[in-house]
mmCIF file of C-alpha atoms in Angstrom:
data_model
loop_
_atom_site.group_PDB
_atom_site.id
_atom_site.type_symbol
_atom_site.label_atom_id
_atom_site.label_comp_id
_atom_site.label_asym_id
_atom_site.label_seq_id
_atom_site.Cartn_x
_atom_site.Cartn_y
_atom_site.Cartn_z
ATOM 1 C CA UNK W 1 7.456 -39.619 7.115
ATOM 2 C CA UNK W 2 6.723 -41.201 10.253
ATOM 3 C CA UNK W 3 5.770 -45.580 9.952
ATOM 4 C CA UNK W 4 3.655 -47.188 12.876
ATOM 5 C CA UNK W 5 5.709 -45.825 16.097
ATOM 6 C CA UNK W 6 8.829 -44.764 14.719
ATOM 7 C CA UNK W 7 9.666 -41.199 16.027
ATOM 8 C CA UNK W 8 9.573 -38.376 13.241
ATOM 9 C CA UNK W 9 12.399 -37.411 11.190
ATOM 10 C CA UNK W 10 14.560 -34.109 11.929
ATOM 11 C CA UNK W 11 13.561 -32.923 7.959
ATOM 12 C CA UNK W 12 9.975 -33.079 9.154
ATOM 13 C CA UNK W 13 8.736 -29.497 9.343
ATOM 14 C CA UNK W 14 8.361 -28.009 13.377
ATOM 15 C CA UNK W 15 4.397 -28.369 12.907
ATOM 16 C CA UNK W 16 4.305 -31.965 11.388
ATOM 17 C CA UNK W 17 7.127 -33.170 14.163
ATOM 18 C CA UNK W 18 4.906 -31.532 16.689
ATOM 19 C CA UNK W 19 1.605 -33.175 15.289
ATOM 20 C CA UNK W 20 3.810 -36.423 14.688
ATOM 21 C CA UNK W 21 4.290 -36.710 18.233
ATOM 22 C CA UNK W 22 1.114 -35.489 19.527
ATOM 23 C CA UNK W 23 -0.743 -38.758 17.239
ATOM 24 C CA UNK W 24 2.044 -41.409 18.351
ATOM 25 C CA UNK W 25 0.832 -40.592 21.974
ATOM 26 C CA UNK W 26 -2.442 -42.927 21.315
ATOM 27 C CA UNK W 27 -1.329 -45.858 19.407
ATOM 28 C CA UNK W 28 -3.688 -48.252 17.988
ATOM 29 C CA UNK W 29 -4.297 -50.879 20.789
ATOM 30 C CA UNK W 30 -7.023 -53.276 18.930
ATOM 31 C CA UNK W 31 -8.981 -56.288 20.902
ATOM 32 C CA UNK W 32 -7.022 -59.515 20.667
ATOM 33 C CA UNK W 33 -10.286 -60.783 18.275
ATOM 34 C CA UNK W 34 -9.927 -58.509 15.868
ATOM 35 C CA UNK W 35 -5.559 -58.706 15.248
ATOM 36 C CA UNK W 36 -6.380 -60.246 12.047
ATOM 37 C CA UNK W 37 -7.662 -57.980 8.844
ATOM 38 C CA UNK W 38 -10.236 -60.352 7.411
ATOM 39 C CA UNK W 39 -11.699 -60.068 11.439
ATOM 40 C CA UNK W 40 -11.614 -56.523 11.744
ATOM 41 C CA UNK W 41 -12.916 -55.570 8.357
ATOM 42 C CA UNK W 42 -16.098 -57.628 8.845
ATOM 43 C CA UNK W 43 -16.897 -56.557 12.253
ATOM 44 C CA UNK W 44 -16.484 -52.944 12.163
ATOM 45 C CA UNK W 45 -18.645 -53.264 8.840
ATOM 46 C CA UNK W 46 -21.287 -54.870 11.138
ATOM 47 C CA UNK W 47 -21.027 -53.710 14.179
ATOM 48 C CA UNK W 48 -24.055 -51.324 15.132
ATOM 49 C CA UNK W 49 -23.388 -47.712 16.226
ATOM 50 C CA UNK W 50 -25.725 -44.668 17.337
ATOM 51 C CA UNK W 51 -24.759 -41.479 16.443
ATOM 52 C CA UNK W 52 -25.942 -38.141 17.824
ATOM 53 C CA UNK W 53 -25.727 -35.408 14.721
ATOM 54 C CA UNK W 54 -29.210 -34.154 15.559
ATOM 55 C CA UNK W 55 -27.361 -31.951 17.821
ATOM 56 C CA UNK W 56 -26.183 -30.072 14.359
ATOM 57 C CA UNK W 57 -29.281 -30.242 11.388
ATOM 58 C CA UNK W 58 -28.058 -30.721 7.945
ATOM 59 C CA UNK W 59 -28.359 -28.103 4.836
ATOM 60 C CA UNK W 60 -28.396 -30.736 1.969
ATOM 61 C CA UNK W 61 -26.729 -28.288 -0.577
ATOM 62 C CA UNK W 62 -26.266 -29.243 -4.345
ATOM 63 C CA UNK W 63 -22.707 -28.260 -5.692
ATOM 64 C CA UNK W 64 -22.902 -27.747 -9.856
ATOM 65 C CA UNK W 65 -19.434 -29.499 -10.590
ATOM 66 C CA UNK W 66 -19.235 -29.719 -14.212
ATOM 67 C CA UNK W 67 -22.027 -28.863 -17.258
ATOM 68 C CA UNK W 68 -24.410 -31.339 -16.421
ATOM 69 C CA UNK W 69 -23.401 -32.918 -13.471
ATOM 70 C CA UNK W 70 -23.977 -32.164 -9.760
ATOM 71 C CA UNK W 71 -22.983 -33.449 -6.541
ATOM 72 C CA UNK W 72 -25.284 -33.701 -3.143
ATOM 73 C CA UNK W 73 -23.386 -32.938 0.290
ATOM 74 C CA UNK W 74 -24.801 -32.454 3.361
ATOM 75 C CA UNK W 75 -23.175 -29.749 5.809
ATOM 76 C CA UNK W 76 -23.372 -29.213 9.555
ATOM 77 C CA UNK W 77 -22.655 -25.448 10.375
ATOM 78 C CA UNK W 78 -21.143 -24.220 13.338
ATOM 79 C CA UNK W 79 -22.910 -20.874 14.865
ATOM 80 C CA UNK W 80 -20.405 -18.295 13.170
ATOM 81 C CA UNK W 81 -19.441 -20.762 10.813
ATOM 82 C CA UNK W 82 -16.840 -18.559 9.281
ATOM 83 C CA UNK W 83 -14.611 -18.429 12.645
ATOM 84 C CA UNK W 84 -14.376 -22.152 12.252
ATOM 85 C CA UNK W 85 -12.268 -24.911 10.382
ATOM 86 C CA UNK W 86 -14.749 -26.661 7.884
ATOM 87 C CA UNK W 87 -14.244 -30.832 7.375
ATOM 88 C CA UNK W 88 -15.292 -32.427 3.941
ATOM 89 C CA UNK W 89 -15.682 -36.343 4.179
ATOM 90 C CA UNK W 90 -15.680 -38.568 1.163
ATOM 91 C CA UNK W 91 -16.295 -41.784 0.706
ATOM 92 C CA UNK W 92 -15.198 -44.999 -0.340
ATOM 93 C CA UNK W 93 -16.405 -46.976 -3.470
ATOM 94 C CA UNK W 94 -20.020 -47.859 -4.132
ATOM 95 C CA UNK W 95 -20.441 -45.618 -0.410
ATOM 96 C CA UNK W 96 -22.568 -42.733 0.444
ATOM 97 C CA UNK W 97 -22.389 -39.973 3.334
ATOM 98 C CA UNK W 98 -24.334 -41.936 5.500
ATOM 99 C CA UNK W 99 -22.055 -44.326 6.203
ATOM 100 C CA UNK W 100 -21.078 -45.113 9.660
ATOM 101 C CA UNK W 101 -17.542 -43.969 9.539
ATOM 102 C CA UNK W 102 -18.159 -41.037 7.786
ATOM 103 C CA UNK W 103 -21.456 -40.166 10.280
ATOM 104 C CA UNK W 104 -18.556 -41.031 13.412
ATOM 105 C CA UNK W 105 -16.108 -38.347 12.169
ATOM 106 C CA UNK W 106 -18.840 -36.107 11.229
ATOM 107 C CA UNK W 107 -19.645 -36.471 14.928
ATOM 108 C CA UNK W 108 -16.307 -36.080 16.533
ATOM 109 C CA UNK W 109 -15.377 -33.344 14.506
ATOM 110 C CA UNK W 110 -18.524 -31.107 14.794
ATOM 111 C CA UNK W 111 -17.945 -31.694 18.866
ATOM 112 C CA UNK W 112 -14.240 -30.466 18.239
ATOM 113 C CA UNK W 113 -15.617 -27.031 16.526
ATOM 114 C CA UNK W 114 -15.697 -27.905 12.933
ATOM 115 C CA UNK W 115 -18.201 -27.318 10.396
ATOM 116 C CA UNK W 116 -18.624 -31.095 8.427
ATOM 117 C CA UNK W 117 -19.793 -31.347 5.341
ATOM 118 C CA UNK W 118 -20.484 -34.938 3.791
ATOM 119 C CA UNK W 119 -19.881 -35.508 0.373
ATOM 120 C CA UNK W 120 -21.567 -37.574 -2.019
ATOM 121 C CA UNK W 121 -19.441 -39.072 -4.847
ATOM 122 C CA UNK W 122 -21.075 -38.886 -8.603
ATOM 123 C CA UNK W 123 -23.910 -40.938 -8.559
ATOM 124 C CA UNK W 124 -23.718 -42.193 -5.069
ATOM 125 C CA UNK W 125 -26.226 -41.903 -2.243
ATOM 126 C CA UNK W 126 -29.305 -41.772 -4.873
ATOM 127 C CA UNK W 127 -28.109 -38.738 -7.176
ATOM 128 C CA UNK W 128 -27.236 -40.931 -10.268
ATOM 129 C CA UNK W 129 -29.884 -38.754 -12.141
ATOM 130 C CA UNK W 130 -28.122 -35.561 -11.178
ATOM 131 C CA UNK W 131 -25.589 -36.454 -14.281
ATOM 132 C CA UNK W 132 -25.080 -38.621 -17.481
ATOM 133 C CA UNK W 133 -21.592 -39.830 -16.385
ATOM 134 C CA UNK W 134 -20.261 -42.273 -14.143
ATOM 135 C CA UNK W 135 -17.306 -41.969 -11.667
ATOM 136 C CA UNK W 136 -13.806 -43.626 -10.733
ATOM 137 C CA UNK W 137 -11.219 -43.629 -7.955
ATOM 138 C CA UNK W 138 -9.022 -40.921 -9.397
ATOM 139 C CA UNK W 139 -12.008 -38.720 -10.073
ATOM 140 C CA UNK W 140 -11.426 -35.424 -8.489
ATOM 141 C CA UNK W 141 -13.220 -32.630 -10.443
ATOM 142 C CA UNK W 142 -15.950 -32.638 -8.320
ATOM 143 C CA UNK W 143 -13.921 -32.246 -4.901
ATOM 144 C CA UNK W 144 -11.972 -29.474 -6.747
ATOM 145 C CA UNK W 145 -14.737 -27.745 -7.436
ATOM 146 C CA UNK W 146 -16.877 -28.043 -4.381
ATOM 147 C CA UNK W 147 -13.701 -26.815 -2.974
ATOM 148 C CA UNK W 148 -13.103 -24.049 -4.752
ATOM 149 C CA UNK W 149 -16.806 -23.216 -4.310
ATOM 150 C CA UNK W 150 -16.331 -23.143 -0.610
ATOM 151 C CA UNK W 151 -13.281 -20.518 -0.791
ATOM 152 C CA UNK W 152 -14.899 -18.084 -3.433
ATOM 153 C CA UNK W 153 -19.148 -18.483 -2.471
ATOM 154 C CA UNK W 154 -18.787 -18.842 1.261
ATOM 155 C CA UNK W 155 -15.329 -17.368 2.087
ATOM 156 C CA UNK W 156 -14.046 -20.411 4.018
ATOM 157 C CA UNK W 157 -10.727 -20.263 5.052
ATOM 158 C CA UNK W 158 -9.566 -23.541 6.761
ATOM 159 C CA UNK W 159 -10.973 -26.405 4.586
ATOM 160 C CA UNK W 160 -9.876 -29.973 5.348
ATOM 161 C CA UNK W 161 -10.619 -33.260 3.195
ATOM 162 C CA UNK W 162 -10.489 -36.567 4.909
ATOM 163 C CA UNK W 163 -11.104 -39.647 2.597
ATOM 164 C CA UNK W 164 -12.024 -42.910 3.032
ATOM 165 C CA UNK W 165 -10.414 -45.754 0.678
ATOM 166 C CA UNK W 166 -10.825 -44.106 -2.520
ATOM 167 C CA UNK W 167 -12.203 -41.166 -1.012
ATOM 168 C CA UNK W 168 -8.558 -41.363 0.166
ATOM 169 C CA UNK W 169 -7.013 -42.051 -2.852
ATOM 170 C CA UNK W 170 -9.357 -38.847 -4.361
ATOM 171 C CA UNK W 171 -7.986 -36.292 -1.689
ATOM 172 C CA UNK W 172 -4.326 -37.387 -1.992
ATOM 173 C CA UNK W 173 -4.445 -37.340 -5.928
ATOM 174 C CA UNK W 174 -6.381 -34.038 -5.907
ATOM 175 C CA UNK W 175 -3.374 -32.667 -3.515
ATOM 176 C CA UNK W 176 -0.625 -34.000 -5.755
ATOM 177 C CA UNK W 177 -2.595 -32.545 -9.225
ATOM 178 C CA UNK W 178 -2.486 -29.535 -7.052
ATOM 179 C CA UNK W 179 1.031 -29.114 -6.243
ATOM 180 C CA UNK W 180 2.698 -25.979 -5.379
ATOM 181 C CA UNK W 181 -1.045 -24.217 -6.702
ATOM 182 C CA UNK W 182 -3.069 -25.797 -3.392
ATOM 183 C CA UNK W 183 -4.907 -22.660 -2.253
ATOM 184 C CA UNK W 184 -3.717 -21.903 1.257
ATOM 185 C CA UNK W 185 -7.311 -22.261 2.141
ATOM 186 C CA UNK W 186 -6.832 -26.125 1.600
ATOM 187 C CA UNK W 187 -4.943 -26.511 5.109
ATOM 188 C CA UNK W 188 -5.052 -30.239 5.652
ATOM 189 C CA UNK W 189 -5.460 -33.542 4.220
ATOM 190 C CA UNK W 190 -6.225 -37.213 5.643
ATOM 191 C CA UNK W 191 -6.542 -40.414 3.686
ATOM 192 C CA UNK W 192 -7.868 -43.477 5.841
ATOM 193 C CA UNK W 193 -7.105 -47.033 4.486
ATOM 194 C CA UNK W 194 -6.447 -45.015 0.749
ATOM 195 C CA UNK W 195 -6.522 -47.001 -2.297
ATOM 196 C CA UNK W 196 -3.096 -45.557 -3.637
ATOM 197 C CA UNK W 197 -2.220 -47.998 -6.321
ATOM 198 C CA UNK W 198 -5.261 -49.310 -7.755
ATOM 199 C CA UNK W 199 -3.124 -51.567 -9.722
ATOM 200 C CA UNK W 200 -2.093 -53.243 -6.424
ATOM 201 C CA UNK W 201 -5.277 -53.085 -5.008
ATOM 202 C CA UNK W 202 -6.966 -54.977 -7.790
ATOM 203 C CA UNK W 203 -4.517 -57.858 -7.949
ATOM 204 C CA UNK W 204 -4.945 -58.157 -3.916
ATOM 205 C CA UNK W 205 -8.891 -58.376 -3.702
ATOM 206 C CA UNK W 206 -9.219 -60.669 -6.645
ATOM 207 C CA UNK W 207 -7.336 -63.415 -4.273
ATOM 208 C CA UNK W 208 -9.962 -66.443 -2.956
ATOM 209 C CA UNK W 209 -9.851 -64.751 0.269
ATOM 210 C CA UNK W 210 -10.894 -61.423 -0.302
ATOM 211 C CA UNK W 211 -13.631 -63.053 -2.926
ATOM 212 C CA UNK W 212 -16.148 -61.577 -0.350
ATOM 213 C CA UNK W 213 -15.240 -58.344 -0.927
ATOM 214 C CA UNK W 214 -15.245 -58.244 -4.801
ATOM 215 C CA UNK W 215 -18.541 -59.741 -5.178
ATOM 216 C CA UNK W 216 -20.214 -57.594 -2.449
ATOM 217 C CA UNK W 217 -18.621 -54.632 -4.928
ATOM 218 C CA UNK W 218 -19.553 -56.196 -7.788
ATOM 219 C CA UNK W 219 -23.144 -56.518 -7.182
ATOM 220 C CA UNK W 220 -23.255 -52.545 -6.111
ATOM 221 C CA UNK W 221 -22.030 -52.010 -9.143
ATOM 222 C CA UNK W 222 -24.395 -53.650 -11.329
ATOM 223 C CA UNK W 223 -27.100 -52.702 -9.599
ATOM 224 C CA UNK W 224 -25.855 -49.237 -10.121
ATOM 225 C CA UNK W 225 -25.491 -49.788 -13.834
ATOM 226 C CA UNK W 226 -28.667 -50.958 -14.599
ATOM 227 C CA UNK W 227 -30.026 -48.189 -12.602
ATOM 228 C CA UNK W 228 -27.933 -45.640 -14.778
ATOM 229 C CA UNK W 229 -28.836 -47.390 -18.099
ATOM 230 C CA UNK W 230 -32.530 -46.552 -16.886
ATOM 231 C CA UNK W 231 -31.662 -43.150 -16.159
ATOM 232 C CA UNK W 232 -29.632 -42.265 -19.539
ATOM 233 C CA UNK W 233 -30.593 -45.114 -22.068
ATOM 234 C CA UNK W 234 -27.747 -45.388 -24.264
ATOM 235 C CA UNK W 235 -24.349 -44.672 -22.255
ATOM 236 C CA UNK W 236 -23.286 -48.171 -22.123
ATOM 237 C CA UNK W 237 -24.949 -51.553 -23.082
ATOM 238 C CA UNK W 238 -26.141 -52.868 -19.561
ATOM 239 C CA UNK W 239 -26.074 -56.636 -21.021
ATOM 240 C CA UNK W 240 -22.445 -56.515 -20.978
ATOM 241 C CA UNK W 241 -22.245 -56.324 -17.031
ATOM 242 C CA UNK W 242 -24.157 -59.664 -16.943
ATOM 243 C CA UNK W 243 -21.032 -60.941 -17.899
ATOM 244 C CA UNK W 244 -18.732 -59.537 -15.546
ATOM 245 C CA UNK W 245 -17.097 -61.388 -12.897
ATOM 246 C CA UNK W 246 -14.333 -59.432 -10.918
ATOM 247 C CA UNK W 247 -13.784 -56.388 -11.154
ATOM 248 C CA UNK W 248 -10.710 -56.063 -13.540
ATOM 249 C CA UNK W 249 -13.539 -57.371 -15.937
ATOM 250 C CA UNK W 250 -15.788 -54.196 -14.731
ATOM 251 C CA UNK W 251 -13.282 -51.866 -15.071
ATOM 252 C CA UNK W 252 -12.181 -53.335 -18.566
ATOM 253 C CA UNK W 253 -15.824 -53.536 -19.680
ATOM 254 C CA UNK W 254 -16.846 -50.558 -18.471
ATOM 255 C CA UNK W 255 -14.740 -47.616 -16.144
ATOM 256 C CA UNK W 256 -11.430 -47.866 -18.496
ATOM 257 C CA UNK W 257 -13.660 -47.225 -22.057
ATOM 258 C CA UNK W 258 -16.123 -44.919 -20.865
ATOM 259 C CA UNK W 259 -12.953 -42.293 -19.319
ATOM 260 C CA UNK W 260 -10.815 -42.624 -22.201
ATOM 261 C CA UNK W 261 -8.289 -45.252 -19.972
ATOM 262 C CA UNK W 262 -8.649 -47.400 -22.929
ATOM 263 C CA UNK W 263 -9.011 -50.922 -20.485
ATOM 264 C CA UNK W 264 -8.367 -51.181 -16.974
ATOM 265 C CA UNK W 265 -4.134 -51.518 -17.010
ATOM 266 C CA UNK W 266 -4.807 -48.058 -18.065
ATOM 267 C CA UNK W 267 -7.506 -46.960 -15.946
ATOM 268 C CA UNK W 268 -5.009 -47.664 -13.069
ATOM 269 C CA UNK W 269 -2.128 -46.464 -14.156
ATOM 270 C CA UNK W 270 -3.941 -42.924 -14.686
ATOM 271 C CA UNK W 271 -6.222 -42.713 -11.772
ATOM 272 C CA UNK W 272 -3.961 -43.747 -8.705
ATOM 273 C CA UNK W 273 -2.499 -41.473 -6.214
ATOM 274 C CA UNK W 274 0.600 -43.114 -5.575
ATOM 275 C CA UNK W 275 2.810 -41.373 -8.904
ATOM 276 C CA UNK W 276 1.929 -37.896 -7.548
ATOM 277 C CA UNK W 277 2.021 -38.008 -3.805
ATOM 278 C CA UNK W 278 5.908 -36.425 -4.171
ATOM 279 C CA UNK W 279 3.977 -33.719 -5.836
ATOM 280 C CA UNK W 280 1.606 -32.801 -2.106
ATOM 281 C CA UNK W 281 2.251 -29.413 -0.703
ATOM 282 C CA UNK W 282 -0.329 -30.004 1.716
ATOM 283 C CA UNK W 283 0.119 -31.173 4.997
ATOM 284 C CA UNK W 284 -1.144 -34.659 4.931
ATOM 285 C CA UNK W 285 -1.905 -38.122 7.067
ATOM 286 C CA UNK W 286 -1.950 -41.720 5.647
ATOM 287 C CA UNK W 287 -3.352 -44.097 8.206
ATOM 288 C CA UNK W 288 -3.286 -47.607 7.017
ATOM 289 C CA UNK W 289 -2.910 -50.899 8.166
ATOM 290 C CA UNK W 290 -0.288 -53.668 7.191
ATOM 291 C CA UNK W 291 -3.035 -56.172 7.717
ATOM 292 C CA UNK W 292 -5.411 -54.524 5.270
ATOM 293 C CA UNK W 293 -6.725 -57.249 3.533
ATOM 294 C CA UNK W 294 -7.331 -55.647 -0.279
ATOM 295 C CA UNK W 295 -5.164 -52.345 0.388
ATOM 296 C CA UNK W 296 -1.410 -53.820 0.189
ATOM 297 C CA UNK W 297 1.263 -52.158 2.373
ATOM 298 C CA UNK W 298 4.107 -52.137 0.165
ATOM 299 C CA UNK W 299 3.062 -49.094 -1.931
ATOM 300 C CA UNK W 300 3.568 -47.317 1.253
ATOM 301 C CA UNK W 301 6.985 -47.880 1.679
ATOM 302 C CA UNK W 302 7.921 -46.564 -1.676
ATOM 303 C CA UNK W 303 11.157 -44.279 -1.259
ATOM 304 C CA UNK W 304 9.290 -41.113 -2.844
ATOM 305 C CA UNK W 305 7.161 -41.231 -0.929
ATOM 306 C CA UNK W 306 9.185 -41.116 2.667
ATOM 307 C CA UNK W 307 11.078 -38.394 1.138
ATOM 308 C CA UNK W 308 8.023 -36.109 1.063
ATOM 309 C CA UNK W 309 8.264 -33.813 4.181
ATOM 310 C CA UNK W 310 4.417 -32.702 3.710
ATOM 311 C CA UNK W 311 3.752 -36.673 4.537
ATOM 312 C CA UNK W 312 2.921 -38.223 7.466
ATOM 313 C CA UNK W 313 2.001 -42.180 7.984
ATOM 314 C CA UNK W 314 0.411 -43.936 10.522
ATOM 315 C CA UNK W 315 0.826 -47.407 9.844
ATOM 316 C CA UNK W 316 -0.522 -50.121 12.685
ATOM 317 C CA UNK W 317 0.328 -53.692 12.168
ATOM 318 C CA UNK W 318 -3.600 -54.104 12.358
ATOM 319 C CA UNK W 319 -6.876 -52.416 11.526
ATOM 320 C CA UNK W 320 -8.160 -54.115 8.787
ATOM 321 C CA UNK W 321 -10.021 -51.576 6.012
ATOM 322 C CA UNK W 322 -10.977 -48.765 7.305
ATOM 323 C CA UNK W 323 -11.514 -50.454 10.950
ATOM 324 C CA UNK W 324 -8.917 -49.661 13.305
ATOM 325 C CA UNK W 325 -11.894 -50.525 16.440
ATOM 326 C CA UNK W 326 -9.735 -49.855 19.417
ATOM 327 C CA UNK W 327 -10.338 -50.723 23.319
ATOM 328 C CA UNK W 328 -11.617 -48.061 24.754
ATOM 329 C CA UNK W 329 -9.206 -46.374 27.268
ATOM 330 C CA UNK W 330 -10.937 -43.120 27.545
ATOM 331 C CA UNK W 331 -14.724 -42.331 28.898
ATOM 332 C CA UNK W 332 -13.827 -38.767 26.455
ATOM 333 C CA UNK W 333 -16.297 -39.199 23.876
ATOM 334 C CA UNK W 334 -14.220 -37.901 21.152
ATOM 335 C CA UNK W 335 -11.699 -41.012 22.170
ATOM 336 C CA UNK W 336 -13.991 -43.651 21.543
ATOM 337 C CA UNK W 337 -13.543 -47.284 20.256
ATOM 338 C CA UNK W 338 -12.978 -46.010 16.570
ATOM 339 C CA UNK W 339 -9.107 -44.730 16.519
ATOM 340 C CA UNK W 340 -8.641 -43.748 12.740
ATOM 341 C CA UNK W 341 -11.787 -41.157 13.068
ATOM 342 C CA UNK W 342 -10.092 -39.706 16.450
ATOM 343 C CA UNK W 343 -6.468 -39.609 15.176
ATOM 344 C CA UNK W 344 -7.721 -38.213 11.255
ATOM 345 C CA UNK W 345 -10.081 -35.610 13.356
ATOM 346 C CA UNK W 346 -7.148 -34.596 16.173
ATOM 347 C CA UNK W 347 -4.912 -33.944 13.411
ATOM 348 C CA UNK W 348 -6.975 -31.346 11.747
ATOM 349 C CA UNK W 349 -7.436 -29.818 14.640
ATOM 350 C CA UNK W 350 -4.013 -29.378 15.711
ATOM 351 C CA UNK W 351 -2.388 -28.432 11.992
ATOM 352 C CA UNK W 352 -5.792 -25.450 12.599
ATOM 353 C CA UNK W 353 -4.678 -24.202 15.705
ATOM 354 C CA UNK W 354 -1.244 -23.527 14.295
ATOM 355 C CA UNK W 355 -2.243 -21.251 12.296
ATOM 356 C CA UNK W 356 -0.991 -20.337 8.937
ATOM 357 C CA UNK W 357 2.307 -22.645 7.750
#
């Protein structure tokens, strides 16, 4: 388990030591501005960035994930895409694959040698037609499946998830249901900023000063709602969202009833990563930052989850939610001011070029 700079542990394995010092060679060095969460959150949310990806064309492929229910990703392919590493990105809530961090890691990684693909959750980036359900933060039946779809249709053989928030808190709970059974085609995981105890997470952004962030969630979601109750009159009775005012109420209301979590208490309890993260096989990377303003630190430090050798966590006294906007120290393009996507990227690439564990 390695914490902000501390070196890694002897009961590391060789690769993850290796990899654990390779990352702590580029710490997180953030503009004096932005050494406050609230700060960094906003302006990396804001600031503008130009990406490049028509370099690699997308195929916008539609996986079939359950009876009834699809899921749209968009993948960049490699020439030979088989002799490469392929990268699936997922978003955070009420996000789609066009967001800017997940189009900057798309980028670095495709100029590293990986094939990207860029997954839409359920329902998000315009596909809530494409089923009559919703989705949560623990859902991961669609990631297993356009997983396993990749090993068995396209005979991929060095898949790696990075999640964002609860794309995070998707890939790590998807590793942990997994267990000892993770296909060895499933080489890496990363989890930026990951919403690990929802719980947690819940009681933090419902605070006065992260009441920007709830409401700028909350009206997503009932826009999405009212979109869905279009779609499939009859799922839920959109007047009840009208109603709703944080969103414990949403996922009482709504989430926790229409899963089977009964209200939210259990909702949270059943969908977070946190209780299963002893269970990861996989070799996996947890950046987060102590300053995250709705992500608390202190489910990070719990004791099973340093004694998980397959763990590694990158923890910077700042970065904000899924910010981490670093001075630039580099003219590399692939080190540029955004120091989660780099690190999350690098470390893909080096547990690849190990080879098999």
């Amino acid at each position: 388990m390695i914490e902000a700079a501390i070196p890694p542990q002897n009961s590391e394995p060789p690769l993850l030591r290796t990899v654990a010092r390779r990352l702590l060679q580029q710490p997180f060095d953030p503009p004096r501005p932005l050494r406050n969460g609230h700060s960094m959150t906003i302006f990396t949310s804001i600031w503008p960035r130009r990406f490049e990806l028509h370099e690699w064309p997308h195929e916008t492929r539609t996986f079939q994930t359950e009876p009834e229910t699809q899921v749209v990703a968009y993948c960049h392919w490699q020439p030979q895409r088989h002799s490469h590493p392929t990268l699936i990105l997922v978003h955070g809530l009420e996000g789609h694959a066009d967001r800017g961090y997940m189009l900057g890691t798309a980028e670095k990684a495709l100029r590293t040698g990986f094939n990207v693909i860029r997954q839409n959750v359920r329902n998000c980036g315009d596909t809530e037609h494409l089923t009559p359900t919703l989705y949560h933060s623990g859902l991961t039946c669609d990631l297993r499946a356009l997983v396993r779809e990749l090993i068995e249709r396209d005979g991929l053989r060095d898949i790696f998830i990075i999640g964002f928030s609860m794309g995070g808190n998707q890939a790590l709970k998807l590793a942990g249901e997994l267990g000892e059974d993770a296909p060895p085609e499933l080489r890496g995981i990363v989890a930026i900023s990951p919403a690990i105890d929802l719980a947690a997470c819940c009681e933090a952004i419902s605070r006065p000063q992260c009441r920007i962030y709830e409401e700028r969630f909350l009206r997503s979601l009932k826009v999405r709602m009212r979109r869905k109750a279009q779609l499939f009159p009859g799922i839920f009775d959109p007047d009840r969202i009208d109603r709703v005012r944080s969103l414990r109420e949403f996922d009482d209301l709504v989430t926790g009833p229409f899963w089977g979590f009964g209200d939210s208490r259990g909702y949270y309890a059943q969908a977070s990563s946190r209780p299963l993260l002893r269970h990861v096989r996989v070799p996996s990377l947890l950046i987060t930052a102590q300053d995250d303003p709705f992500i608390p630190y202190a489910p990070f430090t719990d004791p099973e989850i340093a004694g998980n050798k397959n763990l590694l966590l990158l923890a910077p006294r700042h970065g904000g939610h899924v910010g981490f906007f670093a001075r630039r120290r580099s003219s590399d393009s692939y080190e540029d001011h955004y120091w989660a996507e780099a690190r999350a990227v690098e470390f893909c690439r080096l547990v690849a070029e190990a080879g098999v564990l």
